[in-house]
Structure formats: C-alpha cells, structure tokens
Amino acid sequence: MAPKSDTHSSVTGAGDSSSSSSIDPLFHALRLIPYSFLRTPRLRLKLPTLTLPSPMTVYAVVLLTYFMVVSGIVYDVIVEPPGIGSTQDRATGAVRPVVFLPGRVNGQYIIEGLSSGFMFVLGGVGIVFMDLSLDRNRAKSVKVSYASAGISSLVIAYIMTSTSLFNIPIFNKNTRLQ
C-alpha cells in the first residue's frame, strides 16, 4: 500500500473557497507547517474483547434490581420517609416502634419497603428452587432438598406478605375506615 502524500488537503464545498483565503496568515502557517514534516502514526489498536458475564452474575444483578424496585427504593429516595415510625401507648405512655405506616396505602416506612421486598424476593427464589428440583440429572436427595426449600420459601413469603397486608385497613375486614 502506497503511503499517503505529505501535503495537507482540506475538503471544502464550492461556496467555501473564500473562507480559506480569509484566515489569518499566522494561523494558516501554524496549521500547515507542523503537517509538512510530521506524519500521524499508524496505530494498530486492538478492540477490547468483552466476555459475557456468567449466568449466575446476570441472575444476581437481575435479582438485586428486582429487590430494589419492589422495595420502593425510588420512593424512599424521592420522599425520604423515616426508617421506622413510633406511637405512644395511651394507657402506659410508653413509646412503641411501628413498622407499617397505618392508614395509608400509598405510603411506607423504609423498613416496611425493605421487608416486603425481601419477602417478594424470597418467594421468587422459592420458585427458582422448585424449578431446580425438576432437573433429571440431579440426585433424588438434592431434588427433595431443592423442592422442600422452594416450597418452604414460598409458604413463608406468602404468610409474611399476607400478615403485613392485614395492617392496611382496606384489606382488614375488622377495621372500619373513618
């Protein structure tokens, strides 16, 4: 391959010929003189090779993203609710911590969102364990372990999520809205 010529050429349109003559002569000389004896180097750069992440890494990132979305991290950043609430007992005057924000469906304490998000993730992991128990290449004891861990994770997540929903007046049949 023949080397390119050392002269500097610029691509200009038909109407731009007057603009090159109106350039300051000093600027014109500073623009052309270095290129009269210098050449740009021929770089042989290799493109970086990107390897795909392992399936477990992708699963962990997706699970963490799911946890953050379900927990209401965006809500917590925008509204900045307190981490946990408190109420004063009328009879004794003692201050008791409150985890679930009473009376508001569209509000939450930070710990309420994190605990609910954890329960949803626990249920999702239970489904993954139950799916892993269906693999034919695993030993029977491993399949039983996966199935029992999956079922117990789903049951715990369901019971805990249902229990937290009873604190909201709309889902509790015994509480009347005022």
Coordinates of N, CA and C in Angstrom, one line a residue, residues 81-85 98-99 109-112:
P81 N -38.9 9.1 53.5 CA -39.7 8.8 54.8 C -38.7 8.3 55.9
P82 N -39.2 8.3 57.1 CA -38.4 7.9 58.2 C -38.2 6.3 58.1
G83 N -37.1 5.9 58.7 CA -36.8 4.4 58.6 C -37.9 3.6 59.3
I84 N -38.3 4.1 60.5 CA -39.3 3.3 61.3 C -40.2 4.4 62.0
G85 N -41.4 4.1 62.3 CA -42.3 5.0 63.0 C -42.4 4.7 64.5
V98 N -43.3 1.3 65.3 CA -44.3 0.9 64.3 C -43.5 0.7 63.0
V99 N -43.7 -0.5 62.4 CA -43.0 -0.9 61.2 C -43.8 -0.5 60.0
Y109 N -42.8 3.2 55.4 CA -41.6 3.5 56.1 C -40.5 2.7 55.3
I110 N -39.2 3.0 55.5 CA -38.2 2.4 54.7 C -38.1 0.9 55.1
I111 N -38.2 0.6 56.4 CA -38.1 -0.8 56.8 C -39.3 -1.6 56.3
E112 N -40.4 -1.0 56.1 CA -41.6 -1.7 55.5 C -41.3 -2.1 54.1

